[in-house]
Amino acid sequence: MSTIGYERSSLVTVDEMIAPTTDAPGQRAGHGGGLPRTLSEWLTTTDHKAIGVAYAMTSMVFLAIGGLLAGVIRAELAEPGLQLVNETTYNSVFTIHGSVMVYLFAVPFGFALANYLIPLQIGAADLAFPRLNALSYWLYLFGGVIMLLGFVTDGGAAGFGWFAYPPLSGASESPGLGADLWIISVILTGTSGTLGAVNVIATVTMLRAPGMTMFRMPILTWNLFLTSFMVLLAFPVLTGALIMLLADRQFGTTFFDPGAGGTPILWQHLFWFFGHPEVYIIALPFFGVVTEIIPVFSRKPIFGYRGLVLATLAISALSTSVWAHHMFTTGQVVLPFFAATSFLIAVPTGVKVFNWIGTMWGGSLHFEPPLVFAIGFIVTFVAGGLTGVMLASPTLDFNLSDTYFVVAHLHYVMGGTVVFAFFAAVYFWWPKVTGRMLGRRLAHVQFALLFIGFNLTFFVMHILGRDGMARRVADYSPTDEFETLNLISSLGMLVITLSMIPFFVNIVRGLRGPRDAGADPWHANSLEWATSSPPPEHNFAWLPPIRSERPVFDLRWSGHDDVAAPGVATALAWRRDESGTVADEPSPPGPLDDDRDTAAHGKEKVVERSITVETTLWAGVAVYFAVIGAIYIAVEGDPAGISLLLLATGLGGLVAGWLWDFRRRHPEPRPQDRLDADASDETGVVGIYPTASVRPLALAAGMSAIALGVALGSWMTIAGLAIVASQVALLVRDADR
Amino acid sequence: MTAWSNAPAGPGAPPLLTEQAEDIEQIWDAFFYIALGIGAIVVALLGWVILRYRHRDDVLPVQRHAHIPLEIGYTVVPLLVVVGLFAVTFGSVRAIDELGDDTDLVIEVTGFQWQWQFEYPESGVTVVGDETTDAELVLPAGASVRFEMTSVDVIHSFWIPAFRFKRDVIPGIVTRFEVDVGDSTGAFPGAGVCAEFCGLDHHKMGFDVRVVTADEFEAWAAQEARR
């Protein structure tokens, strides 16, 4: 295929396709686009878009709070001596800064993306379990507020760092109520995340539109899907460990008490078994964001789609076997194994970077704000990835661990990348959510300030760490020669703060601007751009044919046979015939009608059994265990790795058996597994979902009360149990009807 | 300003007080230049793409979806790089991490909030820091030294940047490591740091390091033992 010049008028627009349906029942565009308008509507909504917006706004508030706390840290460290806060407050400030950013901003913003975008990207009306989704949100909000309440308790908020190593986090070292509130908060937000992951997996597995096979899903949806598996593996372990810690503090158990047979090292294993997948749980949704954005503004398809899916799979799998690289300095872990897996994870992440560059290569780059921020993301991510490889080497990690070098590294991989991709996401989907555009020039000014400020703040920390500055120090000595670099870093933080001014101006202006964005302002690719901005209740009155991972691109180019995916023009023409008066037994559309398609596939393939893809995921887990077992045997010379090989064999057998059984029971492919399925007559699902329920809010309040009662008094637990029991009773009653 | 402003390891970086530190510094250099090279390649590619492929006219670019050999290439090459880095790491880490049979000196380190105690069992010397004076770790030049460490309260981490090494100090267990002290002598105030966050005065939990000749060490130990 060669390049073609085009007249914009020759392209089909989404707006002209959906225009006739804007009067359809249930359409509330122009009245907030289906978003709740009153407080009581907000409190009871189960609409995924409303909850997505709530997640996003809440996480942005927590980003601002985390940023303010970062400002306190940098102000205090700008020069030697304690000027602004004392040690106790400083320790609370950096603890809550890290906790807010990790638990209350970065992960929940991923769930904001999942909430708002997954149903839109796969052509569904909502998530699979809308009320469970609302419960997730309320648990997150209550958990977050409980963490911050620590600041108003006697003794202040928790001050033991966001990974809460015992014995420091134990009752004798951290006796304050703030510490209990921190633990309860993370239990609640962790539970919220686990429930959210269940919802995402169910939605992606079951609710894809006809024709939306697994390998036609947008990469963002893929990443959120795979992230959810990591959440399911990691979060319950954290929740369990936190309950053990809470029991140590409140009930006199001694899991982590070295004076009574417990071991602090156990906590480190449990925490980092959560903590390292967590890093990727945070990162992968943001990788997904830039993977959505780069092709749109390059006017090219994503380069190496399947490679990217495989890379995400590899990262997800490896992320479960690298945790002890956080513990190299304890001298209590197997060094070669965890170093090997940590080095390996650099490979799929590197592949992603090359795929992003490959997508831009030969493209026609439109430097709109989302692309500019996405490029900023790549630069910071590469820098953080390279220092990550250094830290994977125990030889170097012994020196660099727990220093400002690590602070620099983690802010490049978890701070910079997340924040740049976060703003890329805000600029990209803002028109979809609000129907209004944001200013380009202000965004570019913001980017320039943020990029300069970020690198000023964090780059010098690499040098500080190597020069001997430990992390988490409230002060440093004038003789340490750290002054200049710390001052530069603090000035950088000032520039970051300044960069928020153009952003807020842009937001305020953007909210006042005309609602003229249209359905597809960016000439984008995925299905969320095939509905109005903002989308109506239950999202779609109309879906374009889904014949590739870019249905909206295919629709736009449906007049150009050599550009759009095969079968699109036929499918559209067939629909027009059907809605016309002369429906003369139209033959169903599909790749088989289209010679080019069979040529393109090289064979007559009409079904991509997504069930096969899902099964392959599990088979991949089996292969992964086999590989890990082999690595273990190789680097340790220890035959114990054979147990992993056996586990792999067993898992592989289970998967094969299940696949065989599923095929036997379901000979017909589901609509979402058929490459030729048409979406036009399958959108009659509107109305099957409840749109409002007060139950999730009540249940979240009850669950929070149960947890809080552990620290505040058993009356609260009893009240919470009563609320939860009443809600369960109501559910049972409803189920009987 | 500090004692190590004439250090051989580059501006600002602490000097290299042990043989292991010198090995580690070489590994660091290898990693650093490889990382710099890879970073430069990626940024150059990115810069080229940004300059060369900016939007010029309404021509749809070639819609290339994949290039399997290229993709395999940029999977295999990084794989080879990390395998190489792994080999470099484990050529060195055993020498750093493993314990030998015969050491010249054992020092028992105890971390507590928020000071250090160094005990020399062979000569009966104990050095403890207090709020006004940090403890001083005295090491004989050219000796192989084993540190046996534990904590009486929370987790600390014994870090001497000039060793390019730290090891956590954990209540309930004894952690160990060995170094071969280099031949150069000198006093290095504030050269020791607690690297694991340990509560209120974490940042004050430092110690001094002094490397002396073997004879001076004997004299020092004898004098301290009499006190």
PDB file of N, CA and C in Angstrom, chain A residues 86-99 147 150-151 153-170 173-183 249 472-474, chain B residues 113-114 154 196-202:
ATOM      1  N   ASN A  86       9.076  19.750  62.162  1.00  0.00           N
ATOM      2  CA  ASN A  86       9.976  18.942  62.981  1.00  0.00           C
ATOM      3  C   ASN A  86      10.043  17.521  62.412  1.00  0.00           C
ATOM      4  N   GLU A  87      10.862  16.681  63.051  1.00  0.00           N
ATOM      5  CA  GLU A  87      11.061  15.341  62.494  1.00  0.00           C
ATOM      6  C   GLU A  87       9.753  14.542  62.437  1.00  0.00           C
ATOM      7  N   THR A  88       8.956  14.628  63.500  1.00  0.00           N
ATOM      8  CA  THR A  88       7.721  13.840  63.536  1.00  0.00           C
ATOM      9  C   THR A  88       6.830  14.191  62.351  1.00  0.00           C
ATOM     10  N   THR A  89       6.658  15.494  62.143  1.00  0.00           N
ATOM     11  CA  THR A  89       5.803  15.920  61.042  1.00  0.00           C
ATOM     12  C   THR A  89       6.423  15.533  59.714  1.00  0.00           C
ATOM     13  N   TYR A  90       7.748  15.717  59.588  1.00  0.00           N
ATOM     14  CA  TYR A  90       8.409  15.361  58.331  1.00  0.00           C
ATOM     15  C   TYR A  90       8.162  13.891  57.995  1.00  0.00           C
ATOM     16  N   ASN A  91       8.298  13.024  59.028  1.00  0.00           N
ATOM     17  CA  ASN A  91       8.118  11.595  58.783  1.00  0.00           C
ATOM     18  C   ASN A  91       6.683  11.277  58.353  1.00  0.00           C
ATOM     19  N   SER A  92       5.714  11.961  58.961  1.00  0.00           N
ATOM     20  CA  SER A  92       4.330  11.772  58.520  1.00  0.00           C
ATOM     21  C   SER A  92       4.147  12.282  57.096  1.00  0.00           C
ATOM     22  N   VAL A  93       4.773  13.411  56.808  1.00  0.00           N
ATOM     23  CA  VAL A  93       4.570  14.034  55.494  1.00  0.00           C
ATOM     24  C   VAL A  93       5.091  13.129  54.384  1.00  0.00           C
ATOM     25  N   PHE A  94       6.317  12.581  54.554  1.00  0.00           N
ATOM     26  CA  PHE A  94       6.810  11.759  53.433  1.00  0.00           C
ATOM     27  C   PHE A  94       6.061  10.423  53.363  1.00  0.00           C
ATOM     28  N   THR A  95       5.622   9.930  54.531  1.00  0.00           N
ATOM     29  CA  THR A  95       4.840   8.678  54.518  1.00  0.00           C
ATOM     30  C   THR A  95       3.528   8.871  53.762  1.00  0.00           C
ATOM     31  N   ILE A  96       2.818   9.946  54.111  1.00  0.00           N
ATOM     32  CA  ILE A  96       1.515  10.156  53.485  1.00  0.00           C
ATOM     33  C   ILE A  96       1.696  10.605  52.031  1.00  0.00           C
ATOM     34  N   HIS A  97       2.765  11.344  51.743  1.00  0.00           N
ATOM     35  CA  HIS A  97       3.041  11.684  50.332  1.00  0.00           C
ATOM     36  C   HIS A  97       3.127  10.412  49.483  1.00  0.00           C
ATOM     37  N   GLY A  98       3.975   9.471  49.926  1.00  0.00           N
ATOM     38  CA  GLY A  98       4.137   8.239  49.153  1.00  0.00           C
ATOM     39  C   GLY A  98       2.848   7.435  49.097  1.00  0.00           C
ATOM     40  N   SER A  99       2.185   7.331  50.247  1.00  0.00           N
ATOM     41  CA  SER A  99       0.973   6.509  50.293  1.00  0.00           C
ATOM     42  C   SER A  99      -0.131   7.095  49.429  1.00  0.00           C
ATOM     43  N   MET A 147      -7.200   7.717  55.636  1.00  0.00           N
ATOM     44  CA  MET A 147      -5.752   7.916  55.724  1.00  0.00           C
ATOM     45  C   MET A 147      -5.428   9.351  56.118  1.00  0.00           C
ATOM     46  N   GLY A 150      -5.626  10.796  59.706  1.00  0.00           N
ATOM     47  CA  GLY A 150      -4.489  10.617  60.599  1.00  0.00           C
ATOM     48  C   GLY A 150      -3.852  11.931  61.012  1.00  0.00           C
ATOM     49  N   PHE A 151      -3.880  12.927  60.120  1.00  0.00           N
ATOM     50  CA  PHE A 151      -3.227  14.201  60.426  1.00  0.00           C
ATOM     51  C   PHE A 151      -3.890  14.922  61.595  1.00  0.00           C
ATOM     52  N   THR A 153      -5.270  13.366  64.245  1.00  0.00           N
ATOM     53  CA  THR A 153      -5.252  12.582  65.485  1.00  0.00           C
ATOM     54  C   THR A 153      -4.070  13.020  66.347  1.00  0.00           C
ATOM     55  N   ASP A 154      -4.117  12.654  67.636  1.00  0.00           N
ATOM     56  CA  ASP A 154      -2.960  12.880  68.502  1.00  0.00           C
ATOM     57  C   ASP A 154      -1.792  12.080  67.957  1.00  0.00           C
ATOM     58  N   GLY A 155      -0.638  12.718  67.850  1.00  0.00           N
ATOM     59  CA  GLY A 155       0.526  11.994  67.350  1.00  0.00           C
ATOM     60  C   GLY A 155       0.647  12.048  65.839  1.00  0.00           C
ATOM     61  N   GLY A 156      -0.370  12.556  65.173  1.00  0.00           N
ATOM     62  CA  GLY A 156      -0.259  12.778  63.739  1.00  0.00           C
ATOM     63  C   GLY A 156      -0.457  11.525  62.909  1.00  0.00           C
ATOM     64  N   ALA A 157      -0.325  11.712  61.600  1.00  0.00           N
ATOM     65  CA  ALA A 157      -0.519  10.609  60.667  1.00  0.00           C
ATOM     66  C   ALA A 157       0.641   9.624  60.774  1.00  0.00           C
ATOM     67  N   ALA A 158       0.433   8.449  60.171  1.00  0.00           N
ATOM     68  CA  ALA A 158       1.462   7.408  60.177  1.00  0.00           C
ATOM     69  C   ALA A 158       2.798   7.969  59.709  1.00  0.00           C
ATOM     70  N   GLY A 159       3.882   7.536  60.331  1.00  0.00           N
ATOM     71  CA  GLY A 159       5.203   8.049  59.974  1.00  0.00           C
ATOM     72  C   GLY A 159       6.217   6.950  59.831  1.00  0.00           C
ATOM     73  N   PHE A 160       5.848   5.891  59.123  1.00  0.00           N
ATOM     74  CA  PHE A 160       6.795   4.776  58.980  1.00  0.00           C
ATOM     75  C   PHE A 160       7.104   4.442  57.525  1.00  0.00           C
ATOM     76  N   GLY A 161       6.803   5.365  56.616  1.00  0.00           N
ATOM     77  CA  GLY A 161       7.095   5.102  55.203  1.00  0.00           C
ATOM     78  C   GLY A 161       5.991   4.287  54.575  1.00  0.00           C
ATOM     79  N   TRP A 162       5.864   4.401  53.227  1.00  0.00           N
ATOM     80  CA  TRP A 162       4.690   3.770  52.605  1.00  0.00           C
ATOM     81  C   TRP A 162       4.801   2.260  52.559  1.00  0.00           C
ATOM     82  N   PHE A 163       5.979   1.677  52.885  1.00  0.00           N
ATOM     83  CA  PHE A 163       5.975   0.218  52.974  1.00  0.00           C
ATOM     84  C   PHE A 163       6.010  -0.318  54.393  1.00  0.00           C
ATOM     85  N   ALA A 164       5.888   0.574  55.376  1.00  0.00           N
ATOM     86  CA  ALA A 164       5.473   0.188  56.736  1.00  0.00           C
ATOM     87  C   ALA A 164       6.229  -0.996  57.310  1.00  0.00           C
ATOM     88  N   TYR A 165       7.575  -0.960  57.258  1.00  0.00           N
ATOM     89  CA  TYR A 165       8.332  -2.096  57.782  1.00  0.00           C
ATOM     90  C   TYR A 165       8.141  -2.236  59.291  1.00  0.00           C
ATOM     91  N   PRO A 166       7.697  -3.411  59.765  1.00  0.00           N
ATOM     92  CA  PRO A 166       7.803  -3.660  61.189  1.00  0.00           C
ATOM     93  C   PRO A 166       9.274  -3.975  61.506  1.00  0.00           C
ATOM     94  N   PRO A 167       9.736  -3.819  62.732  1.00  0.00           N
ATOM     95  CA  PRO A 167       8.997  -3.422  63.934  1.00  0.00           C
ATOM     96  C   PRO A 167       8.641  -1.933  64.011  1.00  0.00           C
ATOM     97  N   LEU A 168       9.147  -1.111  63.073  1.00  0.00           N
ATOM     98  CA  LEU A 168       8.874   0.320  63.182  1.00  0.00           C
ATOM     99  C   LEU A 168       7.374   0.610  63.126  1.00  0.00           C
ATOM    100  N   SER A 169       6.631  -0.204  62.372  1.00  0.00           N
ATOM    101  CA  SER A 169       5.200   0.034  62.257  1.00  0.00           C
ATOM    102  C   SER A 169       4.412  -0.691  63.343  1.00  0.00           C
ATOM    103  N   GLY A 170       5.119  -1.325  64.275  1.00  0.00           N
ATOM    104  CA  GLY A 170       4.449  -2.054  65.351  1.00  0.00           C
ATOM    105  C   GLY A 170       3.903  -1.123  66.426  1.00  0.00           C
ATOM    106  N   GLU A 173       6.586   0.965  68.594  1.00  0.00           N
ATOM    107  CA  GLU A 173       7.341   2.014  67.901  1.00  0.00           C
ATOM    108  C   GLU A 173       6.428   3.088  67.311  1.00  0.00           C
ATOM    109  N   SER A 174       5.224   2.722  66.889  1.00  0.00           N
ATOM    110  CA  SER A 174       4.286   3.674  66.305  1.00  0.00           C
ATOM    111  C   SER A 174       2.937   3.529  67.000  1.00  0.00           C
ATOM    112  N   PRO A 175       2.853   4.036  68.238  1.00  0.00           N
ATOM    113  CA  PRO A 175       1.649   3.766  69.018  1.00  0.00           C
ATOM    114  C   PRO A 175       0.415   4.564  68.577  1.00  0.00           C
ATOM    115  N   GLY A 176       0.587   5.564  67.729  1.00  0.00           N
ATOM    116  CA  GLY A 176      -0.509   6.488  67.458  1.00  0.00           C
ATOM    117  C   GLY A 176      -1.674   5.878  66.695  1.00  0.00           C
ATOM    118  N   LEU A 177      -2.826   6.524  66.824  1.00  0.00           N
ATOM    119  CA  LEU A 177      -4.016   6.119  66.081  1.00  0.00           C
ATOM    120  C   LEU A 177      -3.802   6.301  64.573  1.00  0.00           C
ATOM    121  N   GLY A 178      -2.979   7.294  64.216  1.00  0.00           N
ATOM    122  CA  GLY A 178      -2.716   7.555  62.795  1.00  0.00           C
ATOM    123  C   GLY A 178      -2.203   6.314  62.078  1.00  0.00           C
ATOM    124  N   ALA A 179      -1.378   5.522  62.786  1.00  0.00           N
ATOM    125  CA  ALA A 179      -0.831   4.313  62.169  1.00  0.00           C
ATOM    126  C   ALA A 179      -1.945   3.310  61.877  1.00  0.00           C
ATOM    127  N   ASP A 180      -2.883   3.146  62.836  1.00  0.00           N
ATOM    128  CA  ASP A 180      -4.005   2.220  62.599  1.00  0.00           C
ATOM    129  C   ASP A 180      -4.879   2.710  61.448  1.00  0.00           C
ATOM    130  N   LEU A 181      -5.102   4.027  61.424  1.00  0.00           N
ATOM    131  CA  LEU A 181      -5.932   4.574  60.344  1.00  0.00           C
ATOM    132  C   LEU A 181      -5.278   4.310  58.991  1.00  0.00           C
ATOM    133  N   TRP A 182      -3.946   4.423  58.948  1.00  0.00           N
ATOM    134  CA  TRP A 182      -3.226   4.162  57.696  1.00  0.00           C
ATOM    135  C   TRP A 182      -3.460   2.721  57.248  1.00  0.00           C
ATOM    136  N   ILE A 183      -3.313   1.778  58.200  1.00  0.00           N
ATOM    137  CA  ILE A 183      -3.476   0.362  57.846  1.00  0.00           C
ATOM    138  C   ILE A 183      -4.905   0.100  57.362  1.00  0.00           C
ATOM    139  N   ARG A 249      -0.687  -5.254  66.183  1.00  0.00           N
ATOM    140  CA  ARG A 249      -0.820  -3.988  66.917  1.00  0.00           C
ATOM    141  C   ARG A 249      -1.965  -4.031  67.918  1.00  0.00           C
ATOM    142  N   ARG A 472      14.718   9.483  52.981  1.00  0.00           N
ATOM    143  CA  ARG A 472      13.876   9.644  54.166  1.00  0.00           C
ATOM    144  C   ARG A 472      14.584  10.344  55.307  1.00  0.00           C
ATOM    145  N   VAL A 473      15.529  11.230  54.997  1.00  0.00           N
ATOM    146  CA  VAL A 473      16.158  12.017  56.044  1.00  0.00           C
ATOM    147  C   VAL A 473      15.484  13.383  56.090  1.00  0.00           C
ATOM    148  N   ALA A 474      15.170  13.834  57.312  1.00  0.00           N
ATOM    149  CA  ALA A 474      14.531  15.132  57.471  1.00  0.00           C
ATOM    150  C   ALA A 474      15.540  16.259  57.306  1.00  0.00           C
TER     151      ALA A 474
ATOM    152  N   GLN B 113      18.143   2.849  68.123  1.00  0.00           N
ATOM    153  CA  GLN B 113      17.641   4.197  67.845  1.00  0.00           C
ATOM    154  C   GLN B 113      18.349   5.196  68.758  1.00  0.00           C
ATOM    155  N   TRP B 114      19.153   6.132  68.266  1.00  0.00           N
ATOM    156  CA  TRP B 114      19.528   6.328  66.891  1.00  0.00           C
ATOM    157  C   TRP B 114      21.034   6.499  66.840  1.00  0.00           C
ATOM    158  N   VAL B 154      14.467  -1.552  65.866  1.00  0.00           N
ATOM    159  CA  VAL B 154      13.861  -1.658  64.533  1.00  0.00           C
ATOM    160  C   VAL B 154      14.954  -1.971  63.510  1.00  0.00           C
ATOM    161  N   GLU B 196      18.342   2.703  56.367  1.00  0.00           N
ATOM    162  CA  GLU B 196      16.947   2.242  56.446  1.00  0.00           C
ATOM    163  C   GLU B 196      16.209   3.139  57.423  1.00  0.00           C
ATOM    164  N   PHE B 197      15.092   3.679  56.964  1.00  0.00           N
ATOM    165  CA  PHE B 197      14.344   4.606  57.807  1.00  0.00           C
ATOM    166  C   PHE B 197      13.983   3.939  59.130  1.00  0.00           C
ATOM    167  N   CYS B 198      14.353   4.591  60.262  1.00  0.00           N
ATOM    168  CA  CYS B 198      14.220   3.922  61.565  1.00  0.00           C
ATOM    169  C   CYS B 198      13.536   4.800  62.589  1.00  0.00           C
ATOM    170  N   GLY B 199      12.759   5.781  62.138  1.00  0.00           N
ATOM    171  CA  GLY B 199      11.994   6.565  63.096  1.00  0.00           C
ATOM    172  C   GLY B 199      12.532   7.979  63.259  1.00  0.00           C
ATOM    173  N   LEU B 200      12.154   8.572  64.391  1.00  0.00           N
ATOM    174  CA  LEU B 200      12.298  10.007  64.610  1.00  0.00           C
ATOM    175  C   LEU B 200      13.638  10.592  64.156  1.00  0.00           C
ATOM    176  N   ASP B 201      14.744  10.134  64.743  1.00  0.00           N
ATOM    177  CA  ASP B 201      16.031  10.775  64.465  1.00  0.00           C
ATOM    178  C   ASP B 201      16.878   9.994  63.465  1.00  0.00           C
ATOM    179  N   HIS B 202      16.222   9.300  62.557  1.00  0.00           N
ATOM    180  CA  HIS B 202      16.908   8.532  61.517  1.00  0.00           C
ATOM    181  C   HIS B 202      18.068   9.319  60.894  1.00  0.00           C
TER     182      HIS B 202
END
